[in-house]
Tab-separated table of C-alpha atoms in Angstrom:
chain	number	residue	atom	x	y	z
A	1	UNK	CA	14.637	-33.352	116.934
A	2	UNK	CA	17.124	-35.196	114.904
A	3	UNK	CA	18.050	-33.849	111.664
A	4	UNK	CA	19.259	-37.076	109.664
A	5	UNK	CA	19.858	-34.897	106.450
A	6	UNK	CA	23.208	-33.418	108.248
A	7	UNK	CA	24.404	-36.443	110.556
A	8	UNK	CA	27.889	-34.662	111.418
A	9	UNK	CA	26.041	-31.252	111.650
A	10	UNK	CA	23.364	-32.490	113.961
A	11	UNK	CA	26.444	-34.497	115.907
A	12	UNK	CA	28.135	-31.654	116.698
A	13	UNK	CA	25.298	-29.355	117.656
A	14	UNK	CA	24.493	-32.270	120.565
A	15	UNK	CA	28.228	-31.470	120.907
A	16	UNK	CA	27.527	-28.020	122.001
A	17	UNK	CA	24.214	-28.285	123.563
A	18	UNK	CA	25.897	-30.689	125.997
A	19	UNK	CA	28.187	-27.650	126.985
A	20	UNK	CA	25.956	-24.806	127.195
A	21	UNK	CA	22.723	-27.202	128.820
A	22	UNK	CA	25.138	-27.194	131.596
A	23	UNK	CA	27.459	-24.414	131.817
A	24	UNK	CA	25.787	-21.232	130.083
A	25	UNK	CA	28.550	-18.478	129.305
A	26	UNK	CA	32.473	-19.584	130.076
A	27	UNK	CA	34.009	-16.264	130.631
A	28	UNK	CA	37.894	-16.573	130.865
A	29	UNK	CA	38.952	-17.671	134.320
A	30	UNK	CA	35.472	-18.424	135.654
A	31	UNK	CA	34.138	-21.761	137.339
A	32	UNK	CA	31.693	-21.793	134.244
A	33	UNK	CA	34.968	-21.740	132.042
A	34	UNK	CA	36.216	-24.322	134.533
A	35	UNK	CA	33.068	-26.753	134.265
A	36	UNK	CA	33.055	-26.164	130.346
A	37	UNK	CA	36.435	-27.903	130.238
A	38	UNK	CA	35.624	-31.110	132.055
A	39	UNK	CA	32.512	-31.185	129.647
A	40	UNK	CA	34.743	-31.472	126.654
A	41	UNK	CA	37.644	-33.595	128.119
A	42	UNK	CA	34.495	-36.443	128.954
A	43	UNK	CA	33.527	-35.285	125.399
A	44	UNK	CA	36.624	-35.872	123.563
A	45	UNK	CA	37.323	-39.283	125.645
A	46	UNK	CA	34.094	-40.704	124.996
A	47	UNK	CA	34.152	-39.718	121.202
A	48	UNK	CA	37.253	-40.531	120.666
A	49	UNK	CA	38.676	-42.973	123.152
A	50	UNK	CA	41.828	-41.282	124.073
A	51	UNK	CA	42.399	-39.903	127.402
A	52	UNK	CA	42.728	-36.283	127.460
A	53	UNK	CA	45.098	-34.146	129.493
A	54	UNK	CA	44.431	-31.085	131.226
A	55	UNK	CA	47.015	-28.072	131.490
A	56	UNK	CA	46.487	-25.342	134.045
A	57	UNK	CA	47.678	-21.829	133.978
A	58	UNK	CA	47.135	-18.355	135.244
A	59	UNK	CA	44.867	-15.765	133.412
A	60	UNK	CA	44.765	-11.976	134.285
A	61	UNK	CA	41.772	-10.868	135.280
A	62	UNK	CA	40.293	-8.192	132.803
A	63	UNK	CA	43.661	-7.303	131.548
A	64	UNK	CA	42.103	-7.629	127.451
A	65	UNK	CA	39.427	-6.657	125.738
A	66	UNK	CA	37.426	-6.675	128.872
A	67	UNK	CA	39.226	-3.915	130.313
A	68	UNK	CA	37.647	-1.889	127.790
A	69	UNK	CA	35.052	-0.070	130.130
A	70	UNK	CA	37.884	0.151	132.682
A	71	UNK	CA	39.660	2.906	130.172
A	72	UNK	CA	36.473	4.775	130.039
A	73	UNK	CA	36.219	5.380	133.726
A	74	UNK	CA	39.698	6.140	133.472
A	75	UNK	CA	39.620	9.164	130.679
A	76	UNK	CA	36.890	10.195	132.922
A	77	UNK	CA	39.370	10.430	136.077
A	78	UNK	CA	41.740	12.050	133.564
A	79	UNK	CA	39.214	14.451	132.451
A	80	UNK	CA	38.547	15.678	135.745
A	81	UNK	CA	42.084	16.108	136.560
A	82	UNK	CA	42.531	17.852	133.130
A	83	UNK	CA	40.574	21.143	134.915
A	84	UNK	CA	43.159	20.237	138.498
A	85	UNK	CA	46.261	19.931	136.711
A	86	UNK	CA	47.046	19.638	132.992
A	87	UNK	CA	49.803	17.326	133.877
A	88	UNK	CA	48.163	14.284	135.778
A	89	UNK	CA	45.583	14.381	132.359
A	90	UNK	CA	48.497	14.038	130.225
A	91	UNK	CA	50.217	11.116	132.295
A	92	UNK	CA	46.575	9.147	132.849
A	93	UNK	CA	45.270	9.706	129.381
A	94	UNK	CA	48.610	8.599	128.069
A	95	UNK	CA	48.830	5.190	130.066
A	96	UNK	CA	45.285	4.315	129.305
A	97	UNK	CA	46.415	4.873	125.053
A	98	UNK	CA	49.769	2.686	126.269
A	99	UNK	CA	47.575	0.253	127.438
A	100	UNK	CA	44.933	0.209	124.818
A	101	UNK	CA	47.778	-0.018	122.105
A	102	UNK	CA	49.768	-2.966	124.126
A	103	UNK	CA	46.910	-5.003	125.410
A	104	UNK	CA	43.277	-4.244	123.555
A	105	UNK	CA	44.927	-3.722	119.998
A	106	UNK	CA	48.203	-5.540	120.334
A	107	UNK	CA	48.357	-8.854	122.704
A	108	UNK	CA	51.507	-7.782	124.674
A	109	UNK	CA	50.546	-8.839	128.055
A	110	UNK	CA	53.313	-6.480	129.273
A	111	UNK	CA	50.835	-5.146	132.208
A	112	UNK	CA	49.721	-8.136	132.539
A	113	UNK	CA	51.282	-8.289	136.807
A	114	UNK	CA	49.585	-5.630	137.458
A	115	UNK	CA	46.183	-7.785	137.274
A	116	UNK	CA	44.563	-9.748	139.274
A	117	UNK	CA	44.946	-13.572	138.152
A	118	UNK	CA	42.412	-16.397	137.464
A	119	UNK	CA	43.001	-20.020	136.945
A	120	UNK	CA	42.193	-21.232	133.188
A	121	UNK	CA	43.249	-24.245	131.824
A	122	UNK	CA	43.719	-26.121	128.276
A	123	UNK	CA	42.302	-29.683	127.256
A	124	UNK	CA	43.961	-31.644	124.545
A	125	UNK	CA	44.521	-35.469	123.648
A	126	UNK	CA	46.778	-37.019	120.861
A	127	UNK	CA	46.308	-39.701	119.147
A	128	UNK	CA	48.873	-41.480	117.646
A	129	UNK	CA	49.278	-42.771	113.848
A	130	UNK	CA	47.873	-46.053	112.932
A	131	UNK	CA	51.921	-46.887	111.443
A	132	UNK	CA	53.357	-46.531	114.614
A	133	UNK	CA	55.250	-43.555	113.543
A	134	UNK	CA	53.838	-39.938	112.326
A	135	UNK	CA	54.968	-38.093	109.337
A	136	UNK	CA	53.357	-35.492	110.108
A	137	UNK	CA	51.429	-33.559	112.852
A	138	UNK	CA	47.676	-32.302	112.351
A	139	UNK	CA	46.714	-29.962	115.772
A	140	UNK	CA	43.037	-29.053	115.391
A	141	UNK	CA	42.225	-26.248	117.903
A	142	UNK	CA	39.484	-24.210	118.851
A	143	UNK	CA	39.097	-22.030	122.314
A	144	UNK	CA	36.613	-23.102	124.993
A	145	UNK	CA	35.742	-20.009	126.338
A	146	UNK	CA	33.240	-17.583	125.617
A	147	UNK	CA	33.097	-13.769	125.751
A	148	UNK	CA	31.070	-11.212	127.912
A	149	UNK	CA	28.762	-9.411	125.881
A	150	UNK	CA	29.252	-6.545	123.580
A	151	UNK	CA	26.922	-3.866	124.515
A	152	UNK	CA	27.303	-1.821	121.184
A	153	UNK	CA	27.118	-4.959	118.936
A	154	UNK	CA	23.950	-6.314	120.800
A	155	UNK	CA	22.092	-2.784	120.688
A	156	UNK	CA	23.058	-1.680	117.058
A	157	UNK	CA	25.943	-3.514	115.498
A	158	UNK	CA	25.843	-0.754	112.792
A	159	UNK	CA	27.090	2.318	114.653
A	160	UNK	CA	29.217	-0.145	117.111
A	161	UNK	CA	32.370	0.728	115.187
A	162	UNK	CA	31.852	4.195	114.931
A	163	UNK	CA	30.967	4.501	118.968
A	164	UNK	CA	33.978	3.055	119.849
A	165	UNK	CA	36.193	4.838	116.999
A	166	UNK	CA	35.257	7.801	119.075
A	167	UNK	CA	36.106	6.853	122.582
A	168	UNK	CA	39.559	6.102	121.530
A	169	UNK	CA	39.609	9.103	119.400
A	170	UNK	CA	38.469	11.053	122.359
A	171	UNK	CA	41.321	10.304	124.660
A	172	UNK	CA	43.359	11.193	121.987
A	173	UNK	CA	42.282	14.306	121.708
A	174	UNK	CA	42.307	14.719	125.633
A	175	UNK	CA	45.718	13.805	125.607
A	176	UNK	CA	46.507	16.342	122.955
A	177	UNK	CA	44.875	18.990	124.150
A	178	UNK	CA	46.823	18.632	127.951
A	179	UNK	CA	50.040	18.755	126.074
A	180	UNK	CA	48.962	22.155	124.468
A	181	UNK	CA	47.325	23.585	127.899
A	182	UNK	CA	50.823	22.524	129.550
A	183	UNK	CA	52.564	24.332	126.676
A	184	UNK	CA	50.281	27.542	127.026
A	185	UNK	CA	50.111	27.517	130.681
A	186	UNK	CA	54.027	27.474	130.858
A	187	UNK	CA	54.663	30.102	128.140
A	188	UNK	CA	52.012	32.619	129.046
A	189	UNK	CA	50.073	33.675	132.511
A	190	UNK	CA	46.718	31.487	130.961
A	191	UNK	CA	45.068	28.673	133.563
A	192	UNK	CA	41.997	27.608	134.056
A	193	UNK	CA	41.618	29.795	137.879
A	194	UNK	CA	42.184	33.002	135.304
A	195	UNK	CA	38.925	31.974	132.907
A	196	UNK	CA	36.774	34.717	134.894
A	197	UNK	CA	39.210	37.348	133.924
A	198	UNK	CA	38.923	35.437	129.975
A	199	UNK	CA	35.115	35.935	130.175
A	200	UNK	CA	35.591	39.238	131.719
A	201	UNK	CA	37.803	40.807	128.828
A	202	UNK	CA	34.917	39.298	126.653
A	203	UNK	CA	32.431	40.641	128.737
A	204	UNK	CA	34.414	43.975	127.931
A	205	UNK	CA	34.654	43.105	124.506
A	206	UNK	CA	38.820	43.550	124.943
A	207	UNK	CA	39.529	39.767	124.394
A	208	UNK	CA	42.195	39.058	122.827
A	209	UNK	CA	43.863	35.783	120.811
A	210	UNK	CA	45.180	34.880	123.970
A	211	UNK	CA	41.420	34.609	125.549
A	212	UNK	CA	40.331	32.601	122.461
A	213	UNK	CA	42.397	30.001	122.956
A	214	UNK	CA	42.214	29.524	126.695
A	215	UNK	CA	38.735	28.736	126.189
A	216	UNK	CA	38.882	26.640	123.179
A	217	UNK	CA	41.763	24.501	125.378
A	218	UNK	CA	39.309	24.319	128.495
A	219	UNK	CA	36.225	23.744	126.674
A	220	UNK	CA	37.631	21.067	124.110
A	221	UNK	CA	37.880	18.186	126.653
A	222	UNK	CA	33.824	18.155	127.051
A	223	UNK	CA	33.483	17.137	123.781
A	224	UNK	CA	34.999	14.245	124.465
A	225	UNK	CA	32.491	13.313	127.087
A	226	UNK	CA	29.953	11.486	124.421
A	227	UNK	CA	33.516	8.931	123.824
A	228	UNK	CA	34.126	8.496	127.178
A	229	UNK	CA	30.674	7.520	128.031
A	230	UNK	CA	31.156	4.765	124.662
A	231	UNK	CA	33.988	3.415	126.202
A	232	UNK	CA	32.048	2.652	129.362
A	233	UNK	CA	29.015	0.689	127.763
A	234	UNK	CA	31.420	-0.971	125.535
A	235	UNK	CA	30.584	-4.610	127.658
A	236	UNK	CA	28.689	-5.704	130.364
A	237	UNK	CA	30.518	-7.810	133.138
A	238	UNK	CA	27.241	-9.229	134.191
A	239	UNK	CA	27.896	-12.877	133.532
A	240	UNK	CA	23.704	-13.559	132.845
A	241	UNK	CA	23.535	-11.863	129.604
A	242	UNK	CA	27.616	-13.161	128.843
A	243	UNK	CA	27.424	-15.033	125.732
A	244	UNK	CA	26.950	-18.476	125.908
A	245	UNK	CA	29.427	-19.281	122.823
A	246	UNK	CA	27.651	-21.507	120.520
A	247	UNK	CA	29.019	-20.108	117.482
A	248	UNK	CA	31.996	-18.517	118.956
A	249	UNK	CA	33.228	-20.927	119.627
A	250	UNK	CA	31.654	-24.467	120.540
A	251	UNK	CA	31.295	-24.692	117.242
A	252	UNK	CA	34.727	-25.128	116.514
A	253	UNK	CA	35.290	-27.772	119.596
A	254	UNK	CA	32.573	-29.775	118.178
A	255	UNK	CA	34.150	-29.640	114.649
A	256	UNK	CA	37.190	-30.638	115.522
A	257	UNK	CA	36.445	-33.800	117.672
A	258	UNK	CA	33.437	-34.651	114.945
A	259	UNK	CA	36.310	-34.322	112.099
A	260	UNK	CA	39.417	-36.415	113.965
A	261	UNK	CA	36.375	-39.257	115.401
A	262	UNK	CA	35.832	-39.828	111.412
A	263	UNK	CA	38.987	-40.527	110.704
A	264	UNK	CA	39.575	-42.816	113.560
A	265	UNK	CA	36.358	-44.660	112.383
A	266	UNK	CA	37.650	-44.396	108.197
A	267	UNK	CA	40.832	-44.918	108.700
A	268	UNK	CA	41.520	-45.911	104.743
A	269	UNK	CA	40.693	-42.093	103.957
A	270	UNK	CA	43.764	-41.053	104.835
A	271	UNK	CA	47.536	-42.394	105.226
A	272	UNK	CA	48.361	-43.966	108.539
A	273	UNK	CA	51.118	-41.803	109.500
A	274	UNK	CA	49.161	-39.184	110.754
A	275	UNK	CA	49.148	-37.914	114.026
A	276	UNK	CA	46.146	-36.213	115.367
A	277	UNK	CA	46.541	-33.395	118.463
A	278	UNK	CA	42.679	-32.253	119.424
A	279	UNK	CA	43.022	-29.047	121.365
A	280	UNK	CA	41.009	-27.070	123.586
A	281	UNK	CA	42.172	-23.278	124.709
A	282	UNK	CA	41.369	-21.464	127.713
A	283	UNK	CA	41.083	-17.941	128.424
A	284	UNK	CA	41.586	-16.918	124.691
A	285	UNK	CA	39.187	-14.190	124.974
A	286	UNK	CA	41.696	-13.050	127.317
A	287	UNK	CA	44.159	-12.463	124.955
A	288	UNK	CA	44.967	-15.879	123.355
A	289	UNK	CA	46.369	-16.863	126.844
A	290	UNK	CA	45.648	-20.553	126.487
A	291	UNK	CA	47.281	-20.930	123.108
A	292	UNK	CA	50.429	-18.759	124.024
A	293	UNK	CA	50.375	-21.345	127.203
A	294	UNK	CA	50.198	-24.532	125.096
A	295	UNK	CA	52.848	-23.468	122.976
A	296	UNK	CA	55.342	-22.558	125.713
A	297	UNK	CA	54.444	-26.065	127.718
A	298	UNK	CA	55.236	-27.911	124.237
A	299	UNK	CA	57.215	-25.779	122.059
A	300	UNK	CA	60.383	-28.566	122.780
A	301	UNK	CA	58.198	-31.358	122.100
A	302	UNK	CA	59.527	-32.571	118.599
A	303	UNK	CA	56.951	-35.446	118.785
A	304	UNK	CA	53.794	-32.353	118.825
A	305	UNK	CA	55.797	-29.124	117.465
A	306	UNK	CA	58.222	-30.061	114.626
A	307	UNK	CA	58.736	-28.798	110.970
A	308	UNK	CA	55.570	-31.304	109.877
A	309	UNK	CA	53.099	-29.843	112.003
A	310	UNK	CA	50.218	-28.296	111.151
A	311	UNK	CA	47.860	-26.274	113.191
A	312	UNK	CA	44.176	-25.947	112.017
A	313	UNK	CA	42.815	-23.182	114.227
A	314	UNK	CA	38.533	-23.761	113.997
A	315	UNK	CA	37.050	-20.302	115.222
A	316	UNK	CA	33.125	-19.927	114.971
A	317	UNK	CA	30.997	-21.500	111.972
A	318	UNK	CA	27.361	-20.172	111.852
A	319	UNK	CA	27.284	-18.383	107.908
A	320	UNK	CA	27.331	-20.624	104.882
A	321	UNK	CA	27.852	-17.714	102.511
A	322	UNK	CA	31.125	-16.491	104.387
A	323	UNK	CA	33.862	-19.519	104.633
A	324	UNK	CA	36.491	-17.910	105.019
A	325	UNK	CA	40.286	-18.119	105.074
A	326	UNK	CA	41.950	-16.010	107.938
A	327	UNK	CA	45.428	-15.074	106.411
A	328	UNK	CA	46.379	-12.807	108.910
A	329	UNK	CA	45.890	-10.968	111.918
A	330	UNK	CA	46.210	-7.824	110.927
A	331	UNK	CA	46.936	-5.651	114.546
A	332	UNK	CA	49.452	-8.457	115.832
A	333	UNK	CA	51.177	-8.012	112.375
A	334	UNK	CA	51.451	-11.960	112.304
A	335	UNK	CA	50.868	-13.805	108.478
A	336	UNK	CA	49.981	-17.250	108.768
A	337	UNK	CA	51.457	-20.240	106.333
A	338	UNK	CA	51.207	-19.584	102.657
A	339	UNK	CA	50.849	-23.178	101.746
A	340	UNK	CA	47.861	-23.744	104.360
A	341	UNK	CA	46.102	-20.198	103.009
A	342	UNK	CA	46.101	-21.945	99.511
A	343	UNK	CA	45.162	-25.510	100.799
A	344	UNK	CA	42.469	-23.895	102.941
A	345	UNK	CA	41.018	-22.180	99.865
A	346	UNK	CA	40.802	-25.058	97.578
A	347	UNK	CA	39.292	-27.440	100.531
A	348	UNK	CA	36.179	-24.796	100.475
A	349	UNK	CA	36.051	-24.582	96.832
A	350	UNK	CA	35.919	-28.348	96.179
A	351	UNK	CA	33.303	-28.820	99.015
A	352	UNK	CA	31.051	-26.237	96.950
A	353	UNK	CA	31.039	-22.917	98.507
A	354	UNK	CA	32.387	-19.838	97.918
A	355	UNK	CA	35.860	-19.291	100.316
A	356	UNK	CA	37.000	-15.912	100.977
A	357	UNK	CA	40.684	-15.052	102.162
A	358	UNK	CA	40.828	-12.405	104.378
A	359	UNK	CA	42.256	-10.344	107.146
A	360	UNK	CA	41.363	-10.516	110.658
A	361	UNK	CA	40.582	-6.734	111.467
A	362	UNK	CA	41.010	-6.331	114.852
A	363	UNK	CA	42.014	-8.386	117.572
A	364	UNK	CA	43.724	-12.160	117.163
A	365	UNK	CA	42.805	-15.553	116.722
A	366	UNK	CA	44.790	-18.311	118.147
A	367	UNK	CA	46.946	-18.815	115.087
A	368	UNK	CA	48.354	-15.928	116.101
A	369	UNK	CA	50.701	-18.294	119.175
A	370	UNK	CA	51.323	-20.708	116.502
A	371	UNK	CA	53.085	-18.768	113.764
A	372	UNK	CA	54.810	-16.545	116.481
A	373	UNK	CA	56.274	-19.957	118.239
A	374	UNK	CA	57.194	-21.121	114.167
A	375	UNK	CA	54.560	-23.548	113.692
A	376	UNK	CA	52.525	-23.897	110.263
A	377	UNK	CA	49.269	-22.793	110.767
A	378	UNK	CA	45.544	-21.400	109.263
A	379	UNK	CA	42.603	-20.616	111.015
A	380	UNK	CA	39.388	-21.082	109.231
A	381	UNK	CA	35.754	-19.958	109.974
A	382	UNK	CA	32.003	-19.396	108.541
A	383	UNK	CA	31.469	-16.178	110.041
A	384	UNK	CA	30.006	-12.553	108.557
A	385	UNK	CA	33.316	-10.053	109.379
A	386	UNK	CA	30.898	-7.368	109.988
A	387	UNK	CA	29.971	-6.443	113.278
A	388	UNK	CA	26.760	-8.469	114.134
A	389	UNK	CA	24.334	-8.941	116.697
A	390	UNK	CA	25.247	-12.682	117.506
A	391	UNK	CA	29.116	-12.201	117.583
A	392	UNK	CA	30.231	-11.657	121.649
A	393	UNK	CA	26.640	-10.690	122.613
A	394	UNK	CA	24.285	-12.571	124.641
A	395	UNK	CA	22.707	-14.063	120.720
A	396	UNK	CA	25.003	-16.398	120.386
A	397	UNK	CA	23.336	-19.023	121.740
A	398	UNK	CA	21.869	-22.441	120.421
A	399	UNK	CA	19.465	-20.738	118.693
A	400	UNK	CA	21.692	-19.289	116.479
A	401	UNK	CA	23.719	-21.946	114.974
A	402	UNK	CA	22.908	-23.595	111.952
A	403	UNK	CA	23.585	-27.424	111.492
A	404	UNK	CA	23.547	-26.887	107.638
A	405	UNK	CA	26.528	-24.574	108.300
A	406	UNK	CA	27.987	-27.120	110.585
A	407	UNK	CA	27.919	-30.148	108.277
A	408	UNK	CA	29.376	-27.976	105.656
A	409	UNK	CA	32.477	-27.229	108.241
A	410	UNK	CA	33.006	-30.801	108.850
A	411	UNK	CA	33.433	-31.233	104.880
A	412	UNK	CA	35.569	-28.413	104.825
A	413	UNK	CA	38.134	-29.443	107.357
A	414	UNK	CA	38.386	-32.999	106.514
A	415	UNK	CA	39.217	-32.095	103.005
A	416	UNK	CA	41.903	-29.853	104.002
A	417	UNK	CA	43.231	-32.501	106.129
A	418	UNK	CA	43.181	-34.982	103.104
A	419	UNK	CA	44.360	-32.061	100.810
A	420	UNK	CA	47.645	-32.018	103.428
A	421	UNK	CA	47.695	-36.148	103.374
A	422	UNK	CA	47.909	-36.249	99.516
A	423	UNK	CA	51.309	-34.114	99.874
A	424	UNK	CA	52.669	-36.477	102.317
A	425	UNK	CA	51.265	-39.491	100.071
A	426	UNK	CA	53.141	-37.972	96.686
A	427	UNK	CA	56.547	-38.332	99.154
C-alpha cells in the first residue's frame, strides 16, 4: 500500500523492493550480487534516462570480514600444534593476528593473491550539467552488495562485542604464551612429554617453581578455547539466512537515484553547472573493493575526479533519531573533508533532526577510497552505531526499513547538495 504522506520515501522503498523481490541477499562476488546490479542499472536508466555503464573487476573470495570464522579454525590448528611444537603455534597464531590486523581491521588487501577471486562489478551513470559545462562534480554513491549474516549480532547484539573481543584476545594470548614455552623450553629441560614427571614431583609434594610454571604454560592455551569457538560462529556462509540489505544498503541506492531524478525534474533548484555521477559499488563488504576499483579506473578523469568534486557516500538509513555524520574511519586512520563534515551537519539540522558527527568504529565505509585517492568526500547515514539485530544479520530485510526515515534522507541529501550549490552560486 501506497503511503502518499512520504512520496520520495515510499519511491524509494519500491526502489528496494524491486531488488530484493528478485535477488534476496547479494553477497560480494555472487550471481545474486551479479543480478542485483542489472536491477539497478534498468533502475537508474529508467529513473533517470541516462544510460548507465557497468565496470567489472575481480573480488577475493573471503579475504575480509568474512574470513573471520576462517581465523577461528585456524587458532584451533595452532592450538593443537601449541602441545606438538611451540614453534608452528607461534608462526600460525602470528599470521592469523597479521592477517586480522591487515585485512579484518585495516583494508590492506596485501594477502589478497592468496584468495580465490570472484567477479564483482560497479554501476554508475553521469549526467551532465544543464550549461553545457560543470563547475563542479557531485558523485552520490552507495554499495550494492549485502553482507552474510552476523551470528553474534543476530543472537544477542549485546554481548556480540565482548564475544569477539575475546577471540582476538585469545590468540593473543596463544601467541604469547608459545613465545614464553619456546623461551622456557630452550633455557631449561621443561616440555610438555616431561608433564608426568611435573605431576609426579607434585604427586611427591617436591614441586618446585619450575613445575608451576610448566603447567600454568601448558594449561593456559585451553582457556582460550571459549574465543576460539567465538571466532568460529562469528558468520554464517549460508547464503539463505545472508542479509538481504534493505537498510544496509539499498537504502542508500534508492536515495541517491530518488535525490539526482529530482533535480533532473526541478532543475531551477539548483545552478545548472552541476554535474551529477550516480554510483553503485560492488563487493564493498569485501573490503571497499568496488570503490578502491572505481577510483583507480577514473582517478585521471579530470571531467569525474578533479579539485570540484564531491563524493556523497549514502550508507544505510533506517533510524530517524541517529542522522549521522561519519567524519572518519577510525581503523583505516582516514579523516574525511572538513568542509563536507560541517555542510553535512547543517543539511540535517535545517531539515529538523538532530545530526550527530561521529567516528566509524570499526571497519570502513566507502569514503574511505575517496579521501585516500584525494577526493572531497562525507558519508552520511541514519543508523544506531550500536551493535543491533538488523545490521549484517538476516533482519535487515523490507520489513525493517522505515519510509518515514527514508523521506527524511531524501531531504537531507538534497539540502546538502543545495548547501554545496549556494557556494558555487556566491562565486
Amino acid at each position: 500500500m501506497e503511503n502518499n504522506s512520504y512520496p520520495h520515501g515510499q519511491n524509494m522503498y519500491d526502489l528496494v523492493k524491486e531488488v530484493i523481490d528478485v535477488t534476496g541477499p547479494r553477497l560480494p562476488g555472487s550471481e545474486e550480487e551479479k543480478q542485483g546490479a542489472e536491477i539497478i542499472a534498468n533502475q537508474i536508466e529508467r529513473e533517470l534516462g541516462v544510460n548507465a555503464v557497468t565496470e567489472k573487476f575481480k573480488t577475493p573470495r573471503h579475504a575480509c570480514i568474512s574470513a573471520i570464522p576462517w581465523l577461528g579454525w585456524g587458532a584451533f590448528i595452532a592450538f593443537c600444534g601449541f602441545y606438538l611444537s611451540p614453534i608452528a603455534s607461534l608462526v600460525i597464531s602470528a599470521f592469523l593476528l597479521l592477517f586480522a590486523l591487515t585485512h579484518i581491521f585495516y583494508y590492506s588487501h596485501l594477502l589478497d593473491p592468496l584468495f580465490p577471486k570472484d567477479d564483482s562489478q560497479n554501476v554508475y551513470a553521469v549526467l551532465p550539467p544543464k550549461s553545457g559545462k560543470a563547475k563542479y562534480n557531485i558523485i552520490l554513491s552507495a554499495h550494492m552488495d549485502s553482507s552474510w549474516c552476523w551470528l553474534h549480532s543476530y543472537k544477542n547484539p549485546n554481548t556480540m562485542m565482548i564475544k569477539t573481543g575475546l577471540g582476538v584476545l585469545s590468540v593473543v594470548v596463544l601467541l604469547i604464551v608459545s613465545i614464553v614455552t619456546i623461551v622456557l623450553e630452550a633455557s631449561s629441560s621443561i616440555s610438555f612429554m616431561g608433564l608426568s614427571e611435573v605431576f609426579n614431583n607434585f604427586s611427591n609434594n617436591s614441586h618446585t617453581g619450575k613445575d608451576i610454571a610448566t603447567i600454568v604454560m601448558y594449561c593456559l592455551p585451553l582457556l582460550c578455547l571459549p574465543g576460539f569457538y567465538f571466532l568460529t560462529q562469528y558468520l554464517s556462509y549460508d547464503k539463505k539466512i545472508a542479509a538481504p540489505g534493505a537498510m544496509d544498503n539499498l537504502s542508500g541506492i534508492a536515495a541517491s537515484i530518488d535525490v539526482i531524478k529530482h533535480f533532473k525534474e526541478n532543475e531551477e533548484e539548483i545552478a545548472k553547472d552541476a554535474k551529477f555521477i550516480i554510483l553503485g559499488t560492488g563487493a564493498e563488504e569485501s573490503g571497499l573493493i568496488g570503490a578502491m576499483a572505481f577510483v583507480k579506473a577514473h582517478k585521471d578523469d579530470k571531467e569525474l575526479v578533479n579539485e570540484d568534486t564531491y563524493a556523497i557516500n549514502l550508507d544505510s538509513f533506517r533510524d530517524m533519531e541517529h542522522f549521522n555524520v561519519v567524519k572518519k574511519d577510525t581503523l583505516q586512520f582516514v579523516p574525511f573533508d572538513k568542509e563536507l563534515i560541517e555542510l553535512s551537519k547543517q543539511a540535517i539540522d535545517n531539515c529538523g533532526v538532530q545530526s550527530h558527527i561521529i567516528e566509524n568504529p570499526v571497519g570502513g565505509s566507502d569514503s574511505t577510497a575517496f579521501a585516500k585517492a584525494g577526493i572531497k568526500t562525507i558519508t552520511l547515514n541514519a543508523q544506531d552505531p550500536r551493535p543491533t539485530d538488523y545490521y549484517h544479520t538476516t533482519n535487515d530485510g523490507l520489513d525493517n526499513l522505515k519510509i518515514d526515515t527514508l523521506e527524511k534522507s531524501f531531504e537531507v541529501v538534497k539540502e546538502l547538495i543545495r548547501l554545496i550549490d549556494n557556494k558555487y552560486k556566491e562565486n
